[in-house]
Amino acid sequence: ISASTSAPMARTLRVAPSDAGLRQDAARSRLKSGDRRGALAALGRAVDAAPYSAPARVMAGEILRAEGDWRRLLAVAGEALSLEPDCGQAALQKAEAELRLGLPAEARRTLEGLAASGARPLSELTQTGERLYVGYDEGRLRSLRAELDR
């Protein structure tokens, strides 16, 4: 629990330290304050609390993407996909990491897997309230495909 975690959140985390959802909330709070390192630490604790859950890994993946840490992103996105094969955002993260690491054939295969999965665009899921973490960012998908087609 750090200074960037609000007092109510800090108290809640002391009462329920193994609640993965609360750890993800703490990570969001830290991200809002600009504390990426603290957010990644909170997400690590969320993964420890719920080792078979993909959402914390997807959140961590977005931070790693923003930092350009492609090797770690590849690993984290791969873990998320192994837990939730229809996790569209994790597939995009993995494909982008592969592309940035000079593996375009692997990136294409990952995007082919996304197309064959049950993942849907986030814009569709926000209307239905379904599990958002299985969705994907349509703009990012278009950008990756365009980059691979060059």
mmCIF file of N, CA and C in Angstrom, residues 7-93:
data_model
loop_
_atom_site.group_PDB
_atom_site.id
_atom_site.type_symbol
_atom_site.label_atom_id
_atom_site.label_comp_id
_atom_site.label_asym_id
_atom_site.label_seq_id
_atom_site.Cartn_x
_atom_site.Cartn_y
_atom_site.Cartn_z
ATOM 1 N N ALA A 7 -6.819 6.684 1.022
ATOM 2 C CA ALA A 7 -6.975 6.177 2.394
ATOM 3 C C ALA A 7 -8.081 5.123 2.483
ATOM 4 N N PRO A 8 -9.272 5.355 1.894
ATOM 5 C CA PRO A 8 -10.298 4.305 1.958
ATOM 6 C C PRO A 8 -9.861 3.006 1.280
ATOM 7 N N MET A 9 -9.173 3.129 0.141
ATOM 8 C CA MET A 9 -8.698 1.941 -0.556
ATOM 9 C C MET A 9 -7.659 1.218 0.296
ATOM 10 N N ALA A 10 -6.758 1.944 0.921
ATOM 11 C CA ALA A 10 -5.728 1.338 1.764
ATOM 12 C C ALA A 10 -6.375 0.571 2.921
ATOM 13 N N ARG A 11 -7.393 1.167 3.550
ATOM 14 C CA ARG A 11 -8.085 0.468 4.648
ATOM 15 C C ARG A 11 -8.746 -0.805 4.142
ATOM 16 N N THR A 12 -9.390 -0.732 2.988
ATOM 17 C CA THR A 12 -10.072 -1.896 2.422
ATOM 18 C C THR A 12 -9.075 -2.996 2.099
ATOM 19 N N LEU A 13 -7.920 -2.623 1.545
ATOM 20 C CA LEU A 13 -6.908 -3.622 1.216
ATOM 21 C C LEU A 13 -6.346 -4.294 2.466
ATOM 22 N N ARG A 14 -6.286 -3.555 3.573
ATOM 23 C CA ARG A 14 -5.819 -4.177 4.826
ATOM 24 C C ARG A 14 -6.841 -5.183 5.339
ATOM 25 N N VAL A 15 -8.124 -4.925 5.101
ATOM 26 C CA VAL A 15 -9.181 -5.836 5.561
ATOM 27 C C VAL A 15 -9.274 -7.064 4.650
ATOM 28 N N ALA A 16 -9.114 -6.847 3.349
ATOM 29 C CA ALA A 16 -9.258 -7.947 2.382
ATOM 30 C C ALA A 16 -8.043 -7.989 1.451
ATOM 31 N N PRO A 17 -6.877 -8.336 1.986
ATOM 32 C CA PRO A 17 -5.654 -8.266 1.178
ATOM 33 C C PRO A 17 -5.599 -9.238 0.005
ATOM 34 N N SER A 18 -6.408 -10.290 0.026
ATOM 35 C CA SER A 18 -6.329 -11.271 -1.061
ATOM 36 C C SER A 18 -7.435 -11.091 -2.102
ATOM 37 N N ASP A 19 -8.129 -9.966 -2.072
ATOM 38 C CA ASP A 19 -9.190 -9.707 -3.043
ATOM 39 C C ASP A 19 -8.565 -9.167 -4.334
ATOM 40 N N ALA A 20 -8.565 -9.983 -5.383
ATOM 41 C CA ALA A 20 -7.931 -9.606 -6.650
ATOM 42 C C ALA A 20 -8.585 -8.378 -7.264
ATOM 43 N N GLY A 21 -9.901 -8.272 -7.159
ATOM 44 C CA GLY A 21 -10.601 -7.119 -7.711
ATOM 45 C C GLY A 21 -10.181 -5.826 -7.040
ATOM 46 N N LEU A 22 -10.008 -5.877 -5.734
ATOM 47 C CA LEU A 22 -9.539 -4.687 -5.018
ATOM 48 C C LEU A 22 -8.118 -4.325 -5.437
ATOM 49 N N ARG A 23 -7.297 -5.327 -5.662
ATOM 50 C CA ARG A 23 -5.923 -5.065 -6.112
ATOM 51 C C ARG A 23 -5.934 -4.384 -7.489
ATOM 52 N N GLN A 24 -6.853 -4.817 -8.358
ATOM 53 C CA GLN A 24 -6.972 -4.177 -9.662
ATOM 54 C C GLN A 24 -7.462 -2.730 -9.499
ATOM 55 N N ASP A 25 -8.393 -2.516 -8.579
ATOM 56 C CA ASP A 25 -8.851 -1.144 -8.309
ATOM 57 C C ASP A 25 -7.698 -0.283 -7.812
ATOM 58 N N ALA A 26 -6.866 -0.856 -6.953
ATOM 59 C CA ALA A 26 -5.702 -0.121 -6.448
ATOM 60 C C ALA A 26 -4.759 0.213 -7.604
ATOM 61 N N ALA A 27 -4.603 -0.728 -8.536
ATOM 62 C CA ALA A 27 -3.750 -0.479 -9.698
ATOM 63 C C ALA A 27 -4.309 0.666 -10.531
ATOM 64 N N ARG A 28 -5.630 0.682 -10.729
ATOM 65 C CA ARG A 28 -6.249 1.783 -11.488
ATOM 66 C C ARG A 28 -5.997 3.116 -10.796
ATOM 67 N N SER A 29 -6.130 3.122 -9.481
ATOM 68 C CA SER A 29 -5.892 4.335 -8.704
ATOM 69 C C SER A 29 -4.448 4.812 -8.880
ATOM 70 N N ARG A 30 -3.527 3.888 -8.851
ATOM 71 C CA ARG A 30 -2.113 4.248 -9.015
ATOM 72 C C ARG A 30 -1.824 4.747 -10.425
ATOM 73 N N LEU A 31 -2.481 4.134 -11.408
ATOM 74 C CA LEU A 31 -2.303 4.605 -12.780
ATOM 75 C C LEU A 31 -2.798 6.038 -12.941
ATOM 76 N N LYS A 32 -3.936 6.337 -12.328
ATOM 77 C CA LYS A 32 -4.492 7.691 -12.414
ATOM 78 C C LYS A 32 -3.529 8.719 -11.829
ATOM 79 N N SER A 33 -2.769 8.304 -10.838
ATOM 80 C CA SER A 33 -1.821 9.227 -10.218
ATOM 81 C C SER A 33 -0.457 9.207 -10.914
ATOM 82 N N GLY A 34 -0.343 8.400 -11.974
ATOM 83 C CA GLY A 34 0.909 8.345 -12.726
ATOM 84 C C GLY A 34 1.927 7.348 -12.208
ATOM 85 N N ASP A 35 1.548 6.524 -11.256
ATOM 86 C CA ASP A 35 2.462 5.563 -10.637
ATOM 87 C C ASP A 35 2.382 4.212 -11.351
ATOM 88 N N ARG A 36 3.030 4.098 -12.507
ATOM 89 C CA ARG A 36 2.997 2.843 -13.281
ATOM 90 C C ARG A 36 3.656 1.696 -12.528
ATOM 91 N N ARG A 37 4.780 1.973 -11.895
ATOM 92 C CA ARG A 37 5.491 0.927 -11.152
ATOM 93 C C ARG A 37 4.612 0.375 -10.016
ATOM 94 N N GLY A 38 3.953 1.272 -9.294
ATOM 95 C CA GLY A 38 3.050 0.839 -8.226
ATOM 96 C C GLY A 38 1.858 0.076 -8.769
ATOM 97 N N ALA A 39 1.366 0.503 -9.934
ATOM 98 C CA ALA A 39 0.249 -0.201 -10.558
ATOM 99 C C ALA A 39 0.654 -1.619 -10.938
ATOM 100 N N LEU A 40 1.840 -1.772 -11.526
ATOM 101 C CA LEU A 40 2.316 -3.116 -11.872
ATOM 102 C C LEU A 40 2.481 -3.984 -10.631
ATOM 103 N N ALA A 41 2.959 -3.401 -9.538
ATOM 104 C CA ALA A 41 3.101 -4.164 -8.293
ATOM 105 C C ALA A 41 1.731 -4.609 -7.785
ATOM 106 N N ALA A 42 0.753 -3.706 -7.832
ATOM 107 C CA ALA A 42 -0.609 -4.063 -7.385
ATOM 108 C C ALA A 42 -1.189 -5.155 -8.283
ATOM 109 N N LEU A 43 -0.927 -5.072 -9.568
ATOM 110 C CA LEU A 43 -1.425 -6.108 -10.475
ATOM 111 C C LEU A 43 -0.718 -7.434 -10.235
ATOM 112 N N GLY A 44 0.545 -7.389 -9.867
ATOM 113 C CA GLY A 44 1.245 -8.622 -9.499
ATOM 114 C C GLY A 44 0.587 -9.291 -8.307
ATOM 115 N N ARG A 45 0.183 -8.477 -7.330
ATOM 116 C CA ARG A 45 -0.526 -9.026 -6.169
ATOM 117 C C ARG A 45 -1.914 -9.536 -6.562
ATOM 118 N N ALA A 46 -2.559 -8.888 -7.537
ATOM 119 C CA ALA A 46 -3.859 -9.372 -8.017
ATOM 120 C C ALA A 46 -3.698 -10.735 -8.682
ATOM 121 N N VAL A 47 -2.639 -10.899 -9.445
ATOM 122 C CA VAL A 47 -2.365 -12.196 -10.085
ATOM 123 C C VAL A 47 -2.092 -13.250 -9.020
ATOM 124 N N ASP A 48 -1.340 -12.891 -7.990
ATOM 125 C CA ASP A 48 -1.085 -13.836 -6.889
ATOM 126 C C ASP A 48 -2.387 -14.250 -6.212
ATOM 127 N N ALA A 49 -3.318 -13.292 -6.053
ATOM 128 C CA ALA A 49 -4.590 -13.579 -5.383
ATOM 129 C C ALA A 49 -5.531 -14.395 -6.262
ATOM 130 N N ALA A 50 -5.422 -14.229 -7.582
ATOM 131 C CA ALA A 50 -6.296 -14.951 -8.514
ATOM 132 C C ALA A 50 -5.450 -15.453 -9.688
ATOM 133 N N PRO A 51 -4.663 -16.507 -9.450
ATOM 134 C CA PRO A 51 -3.703 -16.939 -10.467
ATOM 135 C C PRO A 51 -4.326 -17.457 -11.759
ATOM 136 N N TYR A 52 -5.613 -17.766 -11.759
ATOM 137 C CA TYR A 52 -6.245 -18.304 -12.961
ATOM 138 C C TYR A 52 -7.156 -17.282 -13.628
ATOM 139 N N SER A 53 -6.880 -16.018 -13.396
ATOM 140 C CA SER A 53 -7.696 -14.941 -13.939
ATOM 141 C C SER A 53 -6.888 -14.099 -14.924
ATOM 142 N N ALA A 54 -7.488 -13.775 -16.057
ATOM 143 C CA ALA A 54 -6.795 -13.018 -17.104
ATOM 144 C C ALA A 54 -6.844 -11.496 -16.939
ATOM 145 N N PRO A 55 -7.877 -10.886 -16.363
ATOM 146 C CA PRO A 55 -7.977 -9.421 -16.390
ATOM 147 C C PRO A 55 -6.782 -8.657 -15.824
ATOM 148 N N ALA A 56 -6.216 -9.083 -14.726
ATOM 149 C CA ALA A 56 -5.064 -8.364 -14.171
ATOM 150 C C ALA A 56 -3.878 -8.437 -15.124
ATOM 151 N N ARG A 57 -3.735 -9.540 -15.815
ATOM 152 C CA ARG A 57 -2.647 -9.672 -16.777
ATOM 153 C C ARG A 57 -2.860 -8.733 -17.972
ATOM 154 N N VAL A 58 -4.111 -8.594 -18.400
ATOM 155 C CA VAL A 58 -4.411 -7.687 -19.513
ATOM 156 C C VAL A 58 -4.109 -6.244 -19.094
ATOM 157 N N MET A 59 -4.488 -5.882 -17.872
ATOM 158 C CA MET A 59 -4.175 -4.534 -17.376
ATOM 159 C C MET A 59 -2.666 -4.317 -17.323
ATOM 160 N N ALA A 60 -1.951 -5.297 -16.800
ATOM 161 C CA ALA A 60 -0.490 -5.181 -16.739
ATOM 162 C C ALA A 60 0.082 -5.070 -18.141
ATOM 163 N N GLY A 61 -0.502 -5.801 -19.074
ATOM 164 C CA GLY A 61 -0.058 -5.739 -20.454
ATOM 165 C C GLY A 61 -0.176 -4.346 -21.047
ATOM 166 N N GLU A 62 -1.239 -3.645 -20.698
ATOM 167 C CA GLU A 62 -1.405 -2.285 -21.221
ATOM 168 C C GLU A 62 -0.315 -1.356 -20.680
ATOM 169 N N ILE A 63 0.065 -1.551 -19.443
ATOM 170 C CA ILE A 63 1.148 -0.740 -18.870
ATOM 171 C C ILE A 63 2.467 -1.079 -19.554
ATOM 172 N N LEU A 64 2.740 -2.369 -19.718
ATOM 173 C CA LEU A 64 3.979 -2.792 -20.374
ATOM 174 C C LEU A 64 4.026 -2.299 -21.822
ATOM 175 N N ARG A 65 2.882 -2.286 -22.486
ATOM 176 C CA ARG A 65 2.815 -1.759 -23.857
ATOM 177 C C ARG A 65 3.186 -0.279 -23.864
ATOM 178 N N ALA A 66 2.612 0.479 -22.941
ATOM 179 C CA ALA A 66 2.898 1.918 -22.866
ATOM 180 C C ALA A 66 4.385 2.175 -22.606
ATOM 181 N N GLU A 67 5.020 1.262 -21.894
ATOM 182 C CA GLU A 67 6.448 1.400 -21.589
ATOM 183 C C GLU A 67 7.344 0.832 -22.687
ATOM 184 N N GLY A 68 6.743 0.152 -23.669
ATOM 185 C CA GLY A 68 7.539 -0.448 -24.734
ATOM 186 C C GLY A 68 8.328 -1.662 -24.289
ATOM 187 N N ASP A 69 7.864 -2.326 -23.235
ATOM 188 C CA ASP A 69 8.544 -3.519 -22.718
ATOM 189 C C ASP A 69 7.968 -4.744 -23.432
ATOM 190 N N TRP A 70 8.406 -4.939 -24.677
ATOM 191 C CA TRP A 70 7.797 -5.923 -25.560
ATOM 192 C C TRP A 70 8.009 -7.362 -25.111
ATOM 193 N N ARG A 71 9.165 -7.679 -24.568
ATOM 194 C CA ARG A 71 9.405 -9.065 -24.120
ATOM 195 C C ARG A 71 8.491 -9.439 -22.952
ATOM 196 N N ARG A 72 8.400 -8.542 -21.981
ATOM 197 C CA ARG A 72 7.501 -8.826 -20.848
ATOM 198 C C ARG A 72 6.050 -8.839 -21.304
ATOM 199 N N LEU A 73 5.693 -7.940 -22.221
ATOM 200 C CA LEU A 73 4.323 -7.929 -22.743
ATOM 201 C C LEU A 73 4.002 -9.249 -23.421
ATOM 202 N N LEU A 74 4.923 -9.756 -24.209
ATOM 203 C CA LEU A 74 4.704 -11.034 -24.884
ATOM 204 C C LEU A 74 4.407 -12.140 -23.869
ATOM 205 N N ALA A 75 5.167 -12.173 -22.794
ATOM 206 C CA ALA A 75 4.963 -13.202 -21.767
ATOM 207 C C ALA A 75 3.623 -13.032 -21.054
ATOM 208 N N VAL A 76 3.314 -11.811 -20.648
ATOM 209 C CA VAL A 76 2.076 -11.555 -19.894
ATOM 210 C C VAL A 76 0.848 -11.810 -20.771
ATOM 211 N N ALA A 77 0.889 -11.344 -22.020
ATOM 212 C CA ALA A 77 -0.243 -11.558 -22.923
ATOM 213 C C ALA A 77 -0.419 -13.051 -23.211
ATOM 214 N N GLY A 78 0.689 -13.755 -23.359
ATOM 215 C CA GLY A 78 0.612 -15.210 -23.560
ATOM 216 C C GLY A 78 -0.027 -15.917 -22.377
ATOM 217 N N GLU A 79 0.311 -15.482 -21.161
ATOM 218 C CA GLU A 79 -0.321 -16.058 -19.967
ATOM 219 C C GLU A 79 -1.825 -15.800 -19.976
ATOM 220 N N ALA A 80 -2.211 -14.564 -20.293
ATOM 221 C CA ALA A 80 -3.639 -14.215 -20.320
ATOM 222 C C ALA A 80 -4.376 -15.076 -21.344
ATOM 223 N N LEU A 81 -3.779 -15.263 -22.504
ATOM 224 C CA LEU A 81 -4.425 -16.082 -23.534
ATOM 225 C C LEU A 81 -4.504 -17.554 -23.146
ATOM 226 N N SER A 82 -3.514 -18.032 -22.419
ATOM 227 C CA SER A 82 -3.577 -19.437 -21.994
ATOM 228 C C SER A 82 -4.714 -19.640 -20.986
ATOM 229 N N LEU A 83 -5.026 -18.596 -20.234
ATOM 230 C CA LEU A 83 -6.115 -18.683 -19.254
ATOM 231 C C LEU A 83 -7.482 -18.397 -19.878
ATOM 232 N N GLU A 84 -7.506 -17.505 -20.862
ATOM 233 C CA GLU A 84 -8.752 -17.079 -21.491
ATOM 234 C C GLU A 84 -8.491 -16.949 -22.998
ATOM 235 N N PRO A 85 -8.620 -18.065 -23.744
ATOM 236 C CA PRO A 85 -8.284 -18.041 -25.175
ATOM 237 C C PRO A 85 -9.073 -17.026 -26.003
ATOM 238 N N ASP A 86 -10.230 -16.608 -25.529
ATOM 239 C CA ASP A 86 -11.033 -15.623 -26.256
ATOM 240 C C ASP A 86 -10.740 -14.186 -25.826
ATOM 241 N N CYS A 87 -9.674 -13.978 -25.095
ATOM 242 C CA CYS A 87 -9.339 -12.638 -24.600
ATOM 243 C C CYS A 87 -8.736 -11.818 -25.740
ATOM 244 N N GLY A 88 -9.579 -11.048 -26.392
ATOM 245 C CA GLY A 88 -9.172 -10.314 -27.572
ATOM 246 C C GLY A 88 -8.072 -9.302 -27.337
ATOM 247 N N GLN A 89 -8.145 -8.567 -26.239
ATOM 248 C CA GLN A 89 -7.128 -7.550 -25.980
ATOM 249 C C GLN A 89 -5.771 -8.199 -25.730
ATOM 250 N N ALA A 90 -5.755 -9.350 -25.065
ATOM 251 C CA ALA A 90 -4.487 -10.064 -24.861
ATOM 252 C C ALA A 90 -3.918 -10.523 -26.200
ATOM 253 N N ALA A 91 -4.784 -10.949 -27.122
ATOM 254 C CA ALA A 91 -4.307 -11.352 -28.444
ATOM 255 C C ALA A 91 -3.682 -10.160 -29.170
ATOM 256 N N LEU A 92 -4.301 -8.988 -29.064
ATOM 257 C CA LEU A 92 -3.727 -7.791 -29.687
ATOM 258 C C LEU A 92 -2.390 -7.431 -29.053
ATOM 259 N N GLN A 93 -2.331 -7.533 -27.734
ATOM 260 C CA GLN A 93 -1.072 -7.241 -27.041
ATOM 261 C C GLN A 93 0.023 -8.188 -27.515
#
